[in-house]
PDB file of C-alpha atoms in Angstrom:
ATOM      1  CA  MET A   1       9.053  20.860 -26.147  1.00 38.00           C
ATOM      2  CA  PHE A   2      11.234  17.978 -24.888  1.00 40.00           C
ATOM      3  CA  ALA A   3      12.996  20.263 -22.381  1.00 41.00           C
ATOM      4  CA  GLU A   4       9.568  21.340 -21.139  1.00 45.00           C
ATOM      5  CA  LYS A   5       8.708  17.701 -20.367  1.00 45.00           C
ATOM      6  CA  LEU A   6      11.916  17.293 -18.364  1.00 47.00           C
ATOM      7  CA  SER A   7      11.060  20.168 -16.033  1.00 54.00           C
ATOM      8  CA  VAL A   8       7.703  18.647 -14.995  1.00 77.00           C
ATOM      9  CA  TYR A   9       7.848  17.256 -11.469  1.00 81.00           C
ATOM     10  CA  ASN A  10       7.246  13.533 -11.145  1.00 86.00           C
ATOM     11  CA  PRO A  11       7.265  12.073  -7.605  1.00 87.00           C
ATOM     12  CA  ILE A  12       8.064   8.624  -9.013  1.00 88.00           C
ATOM     13  CA  ASP A  13      11.646   9.872  -9.402  1.00 87.00           C
ATOM     14  CA  ASP A  14      11.736  10.752  -5.681  1.00 86.00           C
ATOM     15  CA  ILE A  15      10.321   7.338  -4.792  1.00 87.00           C
ATOM     16  CA  GLU A  16      13.071   5.604  -6.764  1.00 86.00           C
ATOM     17  CA  CYS A  17      15.679   7.690  -4.925  1.00 83.00           C
ATOM     18  CA  LEU A  18      14.046   6.948  -1.571  1.00 83.00           C
ATOM     19  CA  PHE A  19      14.216   3.199  -2.177  1.00 84.00           C
ATOM     20  CA  ALA A  20      17.742   3.394  -3.564  1.00 80.00           C
ATOM     21  CA  HIS A  21      18.753   5.112  -0.322  1.00 80.00           C
ATOM     22  CA  ARG A  22      17.113   2.231   1.601  1.00 77.00           C
ATOM     23  CA  GLN A  23      18.997  -0.211  -0.665  1.00 75.00           C
ATOM     24  CA  HIS A  24      15.897  -1.683  -2.325  1.00 81.00           C
ATOM     25  CA  SER A  25      15.679  -2.302  -6.045  1.00 79.00           C
ATOM     26  CA  THR A  26      12.765  -0.853  -7.979  1.00 83.00           C
ATOM     27  CA  GLU A  27      11.068  -1.792 -11.218  1.00 83.00           C
ATOM     28  CA  ARG A  28      10.057   1.262 -13.222  1.00 90.00           C
ATOM     29  CA  ARG A  29       7.161   0.017 -15.345  1.00 89.00           C
ATOM     30  CA  ASN A  30       6.780   3.313 -17.189  1.00 91.00           C
ATOM     31  CA  GLN A  31       7.292   7.020 -16.590  1.00 90.00           C
ATOM     32  CA  ASN A  32       4.512   7.169 -13.999  1.00 93.00           C
ATOM     33  CA  GLU A  33       4.689   3.781 -12.253  1.00 94.00           C
ATOM     34  CA  VAL A  34       7.196   2.024 -10.058  1.00 93.00           C
ATOM     35  CA  VAL A  35       7.028  -1.241  -8.126  1.00 92.00           C
ATOM     36  CA  VAL A  36       9.207  -2.484  -5.291  1.00 90.00           C
ATOM     37  CA  GLU A  37       9.130  -5.650  -3.221  1.00 84.00           C
ATOM     38  CA  ILE A  38      10.176  -5.300   0.390  1.00 80.00           C
ATOM     39  CA  SER A  39      10.672  -7.797   3.194  1.00 76.00           C
ATOM     40  CA  GLY A  40       8.152  -7.391   5.946  1.00 76.00           C
ATOM     41  CA  ARG A  41       8.010  -8.827   9.427  1.00 82.00           C
ATOM     42  CA  TRP A  42       5.605 -11.588   8.337  1.00 80.00           C
ATOM     43  CA  ASP A  43       6.236 -11.881   4.600  1.00 78.00           C
ATOM     44  CA  ASN A  44       7.183  -9.844   1.546  1.00 81.00           C
ATOM     45  CA  MET A  45       4.997  -6.935   0.491  1.00 85.00           C
ATOM     46  CA  LEU A  46       4.643  -5.516  -3.005  1.00 86.00           C
ATOM     47  CA  LEU A  47       4.481  -1.721  -3.126  1.00 91.00           C
ATOM     48  CA  PHE A  48       3.046  -0.061  -6.206  1.00 94.00           C
ATOM     49  CA  PHE A  49       3.221   3.683  -6.860  1.00 94.00           C
ATOM     50  CA  ALA A  50       1.375   5.454  -9.683  1.00 95.00           C
ATOM     51  CA  TRP A  51       1.448   9.150 -10.578  1.00 93.00           C
ATOM     52  CA  GLU A  52      -1.563  10.708 -12.311  1.00 92.00           C
ATOM     53  CA  GLU A  53      -0.097  13.927 -13.666  1.00 90.00           C
ATOM     54  CA  LYS A  54      -3.322  15.695 -14.677  1.00 91.00           C
ATOM     55  CA  MET A  55      -4.863  15.208 -11.226  1.00 91.00           C
ATOM     56  CA  ARG A  56      -1.453  15.673  -9.558  1.00 92.00           C
ATOM     57  CA  CYS A  57      -2.224  12.620  -7.476  1.00 93.00           C
ATOM     58  CA  LEU A  58       0.167   9.937  -6.256  1.00 93.00           C
ATOM     59  CA  HIS A  59      -1.348   6.561  -5.470  1.00 94.00           C
ATOM     60  CA  ILE A  60       0.314   3.940  -3.273  1.00 93.00           C
ATOM     61  CA  SER A  61      -0.805   0.335  -2.921  1.00 94.00           C
ATOM     62  CA  CYS A  62       0.750  -2.245  -0.632  1.00 92.00           C
ATOM     63  CA  LEU A  63      -0.189  -5.819  -1.510  1.00 89.00           C
ATOM     64  CA  LEU A  64      -0.052  -8.332   1.325  1.00 88.00           C
ATOM     65  CA  ASN A  65       1.262 -11.736   0.272  1.00 83.00           C
ATOM     66  CA  LEU A  66      -1.701 -13.726   1.591  1.00 81.00           C
ATOM     67  CA  GLU A  67      -3.221 -15.488  -1.370  1.00 72.00           C
ATOM     68  CA  HIS A  68      -5.917 -17.978  -0.469  1.00 70.00           C
ATOM     69  CA  GLU A  69      -8.386 -20.038  -2.444  1.00 70.00           C
ATOM     70  CA  ASN A  70     -12.045 -20.393  -1.439  1.00 73.00           C
ATOM     71  CA  VAL A  71     -12.177 -17.058   0.331  1.00 76.00           C
ATOM     72  CA  ASN A  72     -15.188 -16.352   2.512  1.00 81.00           C
ATOM     73  CA  LEU A  73     -16.003 -12.934   1.024  1.00 84.00           C
ATOM     74  CA  PRO A  74     -18.561 -11.936   3.703  1.00 88.00           C
ATOM     75  CA  SER A  75     -15.861 -12.499   6.363  1.00 91.00           C
ATOM     76  CA  ILE A  76     -13.320 -10.517   4.355  1.00 90.00           C
ATOM     77  CA  PHE A  77     -15.761  -7.635   3.846  1.00 93.00           C
ATOM     78  CA  GLU A  78     -16.593  -7.627   7.564  1.00 94.00           C
ATOM     79  CA  LEU A  79     -12.897  -7.578   8.405  1.00 94.00           C
ATOM     80  CA  LEU A  80     -12.253  -4.743   5.934  1.00 94.00           C
ATOM     81  CA  ALA A  81     -15.023  -2.667   7.512  1.00 94.00           C
ATOM     82  CA  LEU A  82     -13.681  -3.287  11.020  1.00 94.00           C
ATOM     83  CA  LEU A  83     -10.055  -2.539  10.100  1.00 94.00           C
ATOM     84  CA  ASN A  84     -10.920   0.587   8.115  1.00 94.00           C
ATOM     85  CA  GLU A  85     -12.927   2.074  11.017  1.00 91.00           C
ATOM     86  CA  ASP A  86      -9.701   2.792  12.885  1.00 87.00           C
ATOM     87  CA  LEU A  87      -7.598   4.145  10.014  1.00 89.00           C
ATOM     88  CA  TRP A  88      -6.889   7.842   9.683  1.00 88.00           C
ATOM     89  CA  LEU A  89      -5.128   7.526   6.348  1.00 89.00           C
ATOM     90  CA  GLY A  90      -5.679   5.020   3.587  1.00 92.00           C
ATOM     91  CA  TYR A  91      -7.862   1.953   3.594  1.00 95.00           C
ATOM     92  CA  PHE A  92      -7.702  -1.793   3.166  1.00 95.00           C
ATOM     93  CA  SER A  93      -9.373  -3.528   0.259  1.00 93.00           C
ATOM     94  CA  TYR A  94      -9.476  -7.015  -1.160  1.00 89.00           C
ATOM     95  CA  TRP A  95      -8.129  -7.429  -4.683  1.00 85.00           C
ATOM     96  CA  GLU A  96     -10.124 -10.335  -6.080  1.00 82.00           C
ATOM     97  CA  GLU A  97      -7.890 -10.618  -9.158  1.00 82.00           C
ATOM     98  CA  THR A  98      -4.922 -11.599  -6.985  1.00 80.00           C
ATOM     99  CA  GLY A  99      -6.907 -13.045  -4.101  1.00 81.00           C
ATOM    100  CA  MET A 100      -4.990 -10.869  -1.639  1.00 86.00           C
ATOM    101  CA  PRO A 101      -5.626  -7.949   0.727  1.00 91.00           C
ATOM    102  CA  ILE A 102      -4.218  -4.574  -0.248  1.00 92.00           C
ATOM    103  CA  PHE A 103      -3.666  -1.230   1.494  1.00 95.00           C
ATOM    104  CA  LYS A 104      -4.309   1.889  -0.605  1.00 95.00           C
ATOM    105  CA  HIS A 105      -3.811   5.606  -0.181  1.00 93.00           C
ATOM    106  CA  SER A 106      -3.641   8.603  -2.505  1.00 92.00           C
ATOM    107  CA  LEU A 107      -1.861  11.887  -2.012  1.00 89.00           C
ATOM    108  CA  PHE A 108      -2.572  15.111  -3.885  1.00 90.00           C
ATOM    109  CA  ILE A 109       0.547  17.138  -4.607  1.00 86.00           C
ATOM    110  CA  GLY A 110       0.340  20.881  -5.215  1.00 83.00           C
ATOM    111  CA  GLU A 111       1.959  22.417  -8.290  1.00 81.00           C
ATOM    112  CA  ASN A 112       4.621  24.128  -6.196  1.00 78.00           C
ATOM    113  CA  GLU A 113       5.346  21.134  -3.975  1.00 77.00           C
ATOM    114  CA  HIS A 114       8.693  19.560  -4.798  1.00 69.00           C
ATOM    115  CA  ASN A 115      11.248  17.593  -2.834  1.00 67.00           C
ATOM    116  CA  LEU A 116       8.648  15.520  -1.054  1.00 78.00           C
ATOM    117  CA  THR A 117      11.111  12.991   0.332  1.00 78.00           C
ATOM    118  CA  ASP A 118      10.002  13.510   3.939  1.00 82.00           C
ATOM    119  CA  LYS A 119       6.297  13.346   3.070  1.00 83.00           C
ATOM    120  CA  LEU A 120       6.804  10.268   0.856  1.00 83.00           C
ATOM    121  CA  SER A 121       8.879   8.577   3.533  1.00 83.00           C
ATOM    122  CA  GLN A 122       6.147   9.238   6.099  1.00 86.00           C
ATOM    123  CA  LEU A 123       3.464   7.881   3.752  1.00 86.00           C
ATOM    124  CA  LEU A 124       5.548   4.794   3.080  1.00 85.00           C
ATOM    125  CA  ASN A 125       6.102   4.197   6.801  1.00 87.00           C
ATOM    126  CA  ILE A 126       2.358   4.507   7.480  1.00 88.00           C
ATOM    127  CA  ALA A 127       1.515   2.011   4.720  1.00 89.00           C
ATOM    128  CA  ILE A 128       4.092  -0.515   5.922  1.00 88.00           C
ATOM    129  CA  THR A 129       3.120  -0.097   9.592  1.00 90.00           C
ATOM    130  CA  GLU A 130      -0.573  -0.614   8.824  1.00 91.00           C
ATOM    131  CA  CYS A 131       0.178  -3.672   6.669  1.00 92.00           C
ATOM    132  CA  GLU A 132       2.419  -5.194   9.346  1.00 91.00           C
ATOM    133  CA  ARG A 133      -0.300  -4.627  11.944  1.00 91.00           C
ATOM    134  CA  ALA A 134      -3.034  -6.130   9.744  1.00 92.00           C
ATOM    135  CA  TYR A 135      -1.089  -9.091   8.311  1.00 92.00           C
ATOM    136  CA  PRO A 136      -1.659 -11.512  11.232  1.00 92.00           C
ATOM    137  CA  ILE A 137      -5.317 -10.472  11.382  1.00 93.00           C
ATOM    138  CA  PHE A 138      -5.845 -11.177   7.672  1.00 91.00           C
ATOM    139  CA  HIS A 139      -3.883 -14.418   8.088  1.00 90.00           C
ATOM    140  CA  ALA A 140      -6.180 -15.556  10.912  1.00 91.00           C
ATOM    141  CA  VAL A 141      -9.313 -14.879   8.856  1.00 91.00           C
ATOM    142  CA  LEU A 142      -8.030 -16.167   5.490  1.00 88.00           C
ATOM    143  CA  LYS A 143      -5.914 -19.131   6.507  1.00 86.00           C
ATOM    144  CA  GLN A 144      -7.271 -20.197   9.918  1.00 87.00           C
ATOM    145  CA  ASN A 145     -10.960 -19.407   9.335  1.00 89.00           C
ATOM    146  CA  ILE A 146     -11.165 -17.301  12.501  1.00 90.00           C
ATOM    147  CA  SER A 147     -14.022 -14.800  12.640  1.00 91.00           C
ATOM    148  CA  PRO A 148     -13.051 -11.176  11.948  1.00 93.00           C
ATOM    149  CA  ARG A 149     -14.101  -9.949  15.400  1.00 92.00           C
ATOM    150  CA  ARG A 150     -12.124 -12.706  17.120  1.00 93.00           C
ATOM    151  CA  ALA A 151      -9.087 -12.101  14.893  1.00 92.00           C
ATOM    152  CA  LEU A 152      -9.101  -8.452  15.992  1.00 89.00           C
ATOM    153  CA  LEU A 153      -8.931  -9.335  19.693  1.00 83.00           C
ATOM    154  CA  PRO A 154      -5.539  -8.781  21.329  1.00 69.00           C
ATOM    155  CA  VAL A 155      -3.479 -11.972  21.375  1.00 49.00           C
ATOM    156  CA  THR A 156      -3.628 -12.118  25.173  1.00 39.00           C
ATOM    157  CA  LEU A 157      -7.429 -12.381  25.087  1.00 40.00           C
ATOM    158  CA  MET A 158      -7.643 -15.175  22.516  1.00 39.00           C
TER     159      MET A 158
END
C-alpha cells in the first residue's frame, strides 16, 4: 500500500524542482502544498501552490505585497472587474484576511499527464507577468487613492 502511494503523481514535486532549478527556496507545508517567496520588479510576491488529488487540480495563488488599511472596497472591486476583463487565464481577487490583492489560477491535470515542467513554468511565468503588470495599478488605487479607471490609463496619459 505504501509503494502504491509513492507512484501517485504529485505536481508539487515538480514545482519544488522547478524552483530549485531557479535557485529559490521553497517551504513544503504538507504533501500537497508548497510556498515560495520571489523577488518581483516592484516588491516580493508570495506564491502558493496546492494540489487537490481527487479533482486532479493544481491551484496557484500569487499574493501581491500591498497591504493597506482602510481599503475602499468599492474601488477595489471596480479595479478587479476592470483588470479581469482583459485576462485570458486566471483572475485577480482581493484577500480581505491579508488585506492584499491576489492572482489565482487552477489547472486540471489528466491522469496520464506527467512531467509538466514546461506547462508549470509557463503557468508560473503568466502569473508573475500579470502580477508585475498589475502591481503599480493596485498601488495607485490602494496607496495613492487614484480611481481605478485613471490608474489603468497608460503612464504617458496621466
